[in-house]
PDB file of C-alpha atoms in Angstrom:
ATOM      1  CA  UNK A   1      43.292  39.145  -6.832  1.00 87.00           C
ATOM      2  CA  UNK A   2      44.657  40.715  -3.712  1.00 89.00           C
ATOM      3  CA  UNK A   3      43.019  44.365  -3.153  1.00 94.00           C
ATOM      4  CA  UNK A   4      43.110  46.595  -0.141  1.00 96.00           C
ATOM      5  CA  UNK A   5      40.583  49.824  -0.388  1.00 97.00           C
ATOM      6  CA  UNK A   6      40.607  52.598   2.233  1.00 98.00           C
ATOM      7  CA  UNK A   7      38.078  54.864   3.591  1.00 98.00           C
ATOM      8  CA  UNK A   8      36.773  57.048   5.880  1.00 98.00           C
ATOM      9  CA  UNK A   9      38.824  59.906   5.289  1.00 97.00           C
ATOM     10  CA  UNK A  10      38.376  63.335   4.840  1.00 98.00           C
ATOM     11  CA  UNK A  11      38.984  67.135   6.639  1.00 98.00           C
ATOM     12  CA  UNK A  12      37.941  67.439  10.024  1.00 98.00           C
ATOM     13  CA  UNK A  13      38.730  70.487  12.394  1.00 98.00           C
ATOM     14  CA  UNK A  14      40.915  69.595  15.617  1.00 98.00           C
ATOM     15  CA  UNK A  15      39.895  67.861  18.162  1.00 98.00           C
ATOM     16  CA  UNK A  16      37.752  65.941  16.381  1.00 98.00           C
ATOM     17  CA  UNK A  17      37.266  62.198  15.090  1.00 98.00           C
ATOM     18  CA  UNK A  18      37.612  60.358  12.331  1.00 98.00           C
ATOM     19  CA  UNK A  19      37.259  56.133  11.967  1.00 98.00           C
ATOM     20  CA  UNK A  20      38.937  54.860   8.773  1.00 98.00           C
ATOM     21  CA  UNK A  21      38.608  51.393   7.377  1.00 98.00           C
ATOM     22  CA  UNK A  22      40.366  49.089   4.928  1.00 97.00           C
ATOM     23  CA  UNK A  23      38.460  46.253   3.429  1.00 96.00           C
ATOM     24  CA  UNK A  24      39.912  43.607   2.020  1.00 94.00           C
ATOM     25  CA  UNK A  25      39.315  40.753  -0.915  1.00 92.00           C
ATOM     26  CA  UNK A  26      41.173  38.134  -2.037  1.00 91.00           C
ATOM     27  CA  UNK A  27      42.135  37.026   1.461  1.00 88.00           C
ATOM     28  CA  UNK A  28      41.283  36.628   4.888  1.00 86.00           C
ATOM     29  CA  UNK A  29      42.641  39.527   7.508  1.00 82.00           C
ATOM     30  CA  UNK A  30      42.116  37.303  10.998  1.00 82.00           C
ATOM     31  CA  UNK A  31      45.667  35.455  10.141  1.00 84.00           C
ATOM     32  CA  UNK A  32      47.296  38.726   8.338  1.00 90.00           C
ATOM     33  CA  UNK A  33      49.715  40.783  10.300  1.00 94.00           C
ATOM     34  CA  UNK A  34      47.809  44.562   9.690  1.00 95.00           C
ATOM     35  CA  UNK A  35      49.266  47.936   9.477  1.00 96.00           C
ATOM     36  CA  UNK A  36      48.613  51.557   9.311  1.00 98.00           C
ATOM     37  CA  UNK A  37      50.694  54.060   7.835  1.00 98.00           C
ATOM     38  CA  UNK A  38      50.769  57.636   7.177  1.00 98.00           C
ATOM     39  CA  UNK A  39      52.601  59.951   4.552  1.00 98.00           C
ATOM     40  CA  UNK A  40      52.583  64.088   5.480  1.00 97.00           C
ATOM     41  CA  UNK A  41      53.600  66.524   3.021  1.00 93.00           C
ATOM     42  CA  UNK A  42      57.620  66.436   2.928  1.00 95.00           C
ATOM     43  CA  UNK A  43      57.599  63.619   5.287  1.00 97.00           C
ATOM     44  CA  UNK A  44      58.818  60.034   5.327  1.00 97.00           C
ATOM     45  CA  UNK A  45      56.094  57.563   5.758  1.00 97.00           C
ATOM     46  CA  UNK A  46      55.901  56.125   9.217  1.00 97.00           C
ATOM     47  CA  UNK A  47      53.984  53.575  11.207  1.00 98.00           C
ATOM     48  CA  UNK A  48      50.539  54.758  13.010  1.00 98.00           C
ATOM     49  CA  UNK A  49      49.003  51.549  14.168  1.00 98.00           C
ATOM     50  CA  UNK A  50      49.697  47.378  13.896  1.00 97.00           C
ATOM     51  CA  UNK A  51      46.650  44.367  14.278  1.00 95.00           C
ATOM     52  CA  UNK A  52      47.214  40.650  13.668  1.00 93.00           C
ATOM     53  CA  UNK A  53      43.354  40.019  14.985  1.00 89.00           C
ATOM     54  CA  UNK A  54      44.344  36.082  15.603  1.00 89.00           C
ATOM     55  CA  UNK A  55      46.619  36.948  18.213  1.00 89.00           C
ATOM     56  CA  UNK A  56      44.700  40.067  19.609  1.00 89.00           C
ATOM     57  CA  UNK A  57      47.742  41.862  19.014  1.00 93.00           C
ATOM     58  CA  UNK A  58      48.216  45.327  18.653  1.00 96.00           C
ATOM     59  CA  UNK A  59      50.925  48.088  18.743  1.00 97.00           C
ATOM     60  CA  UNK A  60      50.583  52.276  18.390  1.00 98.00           C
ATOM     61  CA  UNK A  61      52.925  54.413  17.792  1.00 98.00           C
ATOM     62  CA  UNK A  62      53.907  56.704  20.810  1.00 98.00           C
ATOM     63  CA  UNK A  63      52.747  59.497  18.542  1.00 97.00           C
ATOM     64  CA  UNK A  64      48.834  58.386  18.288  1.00 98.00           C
ATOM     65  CA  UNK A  65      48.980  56.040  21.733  1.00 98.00           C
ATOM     66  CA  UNK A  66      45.563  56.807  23.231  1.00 97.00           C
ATOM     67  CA  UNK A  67      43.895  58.672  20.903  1.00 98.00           C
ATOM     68  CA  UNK A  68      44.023  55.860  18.196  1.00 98.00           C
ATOM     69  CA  UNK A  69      42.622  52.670  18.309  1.00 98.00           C
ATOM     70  CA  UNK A  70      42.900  49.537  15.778  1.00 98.00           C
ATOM     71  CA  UNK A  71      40.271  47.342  15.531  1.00 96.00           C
ATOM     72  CA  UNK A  72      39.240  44.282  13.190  1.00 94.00           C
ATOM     73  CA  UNK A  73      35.824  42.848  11.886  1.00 93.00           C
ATOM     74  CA  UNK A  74      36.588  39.521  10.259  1.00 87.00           C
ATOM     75  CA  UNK A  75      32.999  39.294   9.116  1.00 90.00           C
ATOM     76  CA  UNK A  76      33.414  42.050   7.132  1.00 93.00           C
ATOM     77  CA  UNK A  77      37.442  41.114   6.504  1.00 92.00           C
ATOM     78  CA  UNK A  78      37.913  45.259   7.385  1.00 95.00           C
ATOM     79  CA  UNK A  79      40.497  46.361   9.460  1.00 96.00           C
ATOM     80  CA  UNK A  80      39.537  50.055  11.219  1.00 97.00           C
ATOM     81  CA  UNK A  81      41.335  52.850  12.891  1.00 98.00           C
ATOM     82  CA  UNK A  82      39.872  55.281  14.994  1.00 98.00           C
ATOM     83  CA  UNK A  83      41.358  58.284  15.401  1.00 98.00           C
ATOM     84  CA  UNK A  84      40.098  60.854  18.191  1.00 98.00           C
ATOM     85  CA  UNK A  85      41.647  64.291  19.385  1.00 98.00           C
ATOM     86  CA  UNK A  86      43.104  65.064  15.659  1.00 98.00           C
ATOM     87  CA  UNK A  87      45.882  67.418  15.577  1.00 98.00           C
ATOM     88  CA  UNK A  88      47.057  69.220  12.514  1.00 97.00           C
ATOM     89  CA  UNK A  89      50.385  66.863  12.640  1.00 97.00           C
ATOM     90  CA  UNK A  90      47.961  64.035  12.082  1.00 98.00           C
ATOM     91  CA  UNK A  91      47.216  65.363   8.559  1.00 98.00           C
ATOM     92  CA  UNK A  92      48.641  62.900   5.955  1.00 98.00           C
ATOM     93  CA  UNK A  93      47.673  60.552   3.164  1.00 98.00           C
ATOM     94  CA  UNK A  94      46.836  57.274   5.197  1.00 98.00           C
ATOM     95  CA  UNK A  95      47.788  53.537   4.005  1.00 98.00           C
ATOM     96  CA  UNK A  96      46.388  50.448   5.128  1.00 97.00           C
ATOM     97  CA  UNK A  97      48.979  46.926   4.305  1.00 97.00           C
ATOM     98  CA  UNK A  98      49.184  43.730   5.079  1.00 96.00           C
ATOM     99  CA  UNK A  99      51.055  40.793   4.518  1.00 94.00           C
ATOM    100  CA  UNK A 100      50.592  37.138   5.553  1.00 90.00           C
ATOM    101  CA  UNK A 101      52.041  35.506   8.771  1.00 86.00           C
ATOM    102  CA  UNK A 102      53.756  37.534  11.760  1.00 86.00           C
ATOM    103  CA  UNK A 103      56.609  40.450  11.824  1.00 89.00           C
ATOM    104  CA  UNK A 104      58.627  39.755  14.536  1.00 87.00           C
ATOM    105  CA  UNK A 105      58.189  42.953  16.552  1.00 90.00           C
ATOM    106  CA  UNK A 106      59.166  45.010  13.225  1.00 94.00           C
ATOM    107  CA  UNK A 107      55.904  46.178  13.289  1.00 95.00           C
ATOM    108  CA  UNK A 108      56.537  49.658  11.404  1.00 96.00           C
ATOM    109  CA  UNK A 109      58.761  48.335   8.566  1.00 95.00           C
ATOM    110  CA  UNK A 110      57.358  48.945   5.835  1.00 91.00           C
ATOM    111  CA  UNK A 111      59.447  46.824   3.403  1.00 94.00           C
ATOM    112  CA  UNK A 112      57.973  43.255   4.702  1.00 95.00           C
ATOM    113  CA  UNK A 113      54.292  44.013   3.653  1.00 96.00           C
ATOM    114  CA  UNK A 114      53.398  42.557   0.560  1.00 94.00           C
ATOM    115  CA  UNK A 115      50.089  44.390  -0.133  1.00 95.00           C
ATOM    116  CA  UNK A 116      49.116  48.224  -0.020  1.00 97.00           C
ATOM    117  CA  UNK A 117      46.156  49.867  -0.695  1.00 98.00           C
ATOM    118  CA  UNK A 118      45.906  53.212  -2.439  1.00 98.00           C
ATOM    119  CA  UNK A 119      45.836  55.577   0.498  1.00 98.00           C
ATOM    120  CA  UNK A 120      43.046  58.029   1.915  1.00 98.00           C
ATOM    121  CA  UNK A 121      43.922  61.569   2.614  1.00 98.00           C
ATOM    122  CA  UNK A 122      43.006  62.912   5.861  1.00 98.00           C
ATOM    123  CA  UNK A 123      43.120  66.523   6.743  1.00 98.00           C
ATOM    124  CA  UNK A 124      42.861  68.365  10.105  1.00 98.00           C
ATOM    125  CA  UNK A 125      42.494  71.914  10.384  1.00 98.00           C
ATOM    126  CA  UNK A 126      43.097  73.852  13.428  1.00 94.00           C
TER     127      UNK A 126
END
């Protein structure tokens, strides 16, 4: 069975850090196409962050570009996001997905990945 778990979350003030991860089981992340996505209050969900870790390919949205950072530990088949300098508008419910093979550049669209986990909340106060 295909799971994705998330974690790492949690309520941190601004300007500070928080590293989430989402482990997988049931298959192998190194030749998934990875994403991160995040849902505020009211909000649509949107993209945050994009790994395939066979490739060494990454993508951020312009949003979390340098403070974020997506990384991949295939020994431990977890995908991680690092988030530093937190803002309030960072505050969502964060989603970790994947799907086999590539995307084609449609790195934020949402629709082509097959599996999702849960979701994490993170809060940032000011």
């Amino acid at each position: 069975e295909v799971q994705l778990v998330e974690s790492g979350g949690g309520l941190v003030q601004a300007g500070g850090s928080l590293r989430l991860s989402c482990t997988a089981s049931g298959f192998t992340f190194g030749v998934y196409a990875t994403g991160w996505f995040r849902q505020a209050p009211g909000k649509e969900r949107e993209g945050v962050s994009y790994v395939r870790p066979d490739a060494g390919k990454t993508y951020y949205a312009d949003s979390v570009k340098g403070r974020f950072t997506i990384s991949s530990d295939t020994a431990r088949n977890t995908v991680y996001l690092q988030m530093n300098r937190l803002t309030p508008e960072d505050t969502a419910v964060y989603y970790c997905a994947s799907r086999p093979g590539y995307v084609a550049g449609r790195y934020f669209v949402d629709d082509l990945y097959n599996y999702w986990g849960p979701g994490i909340q993170v809060t940032v106060s000011s």
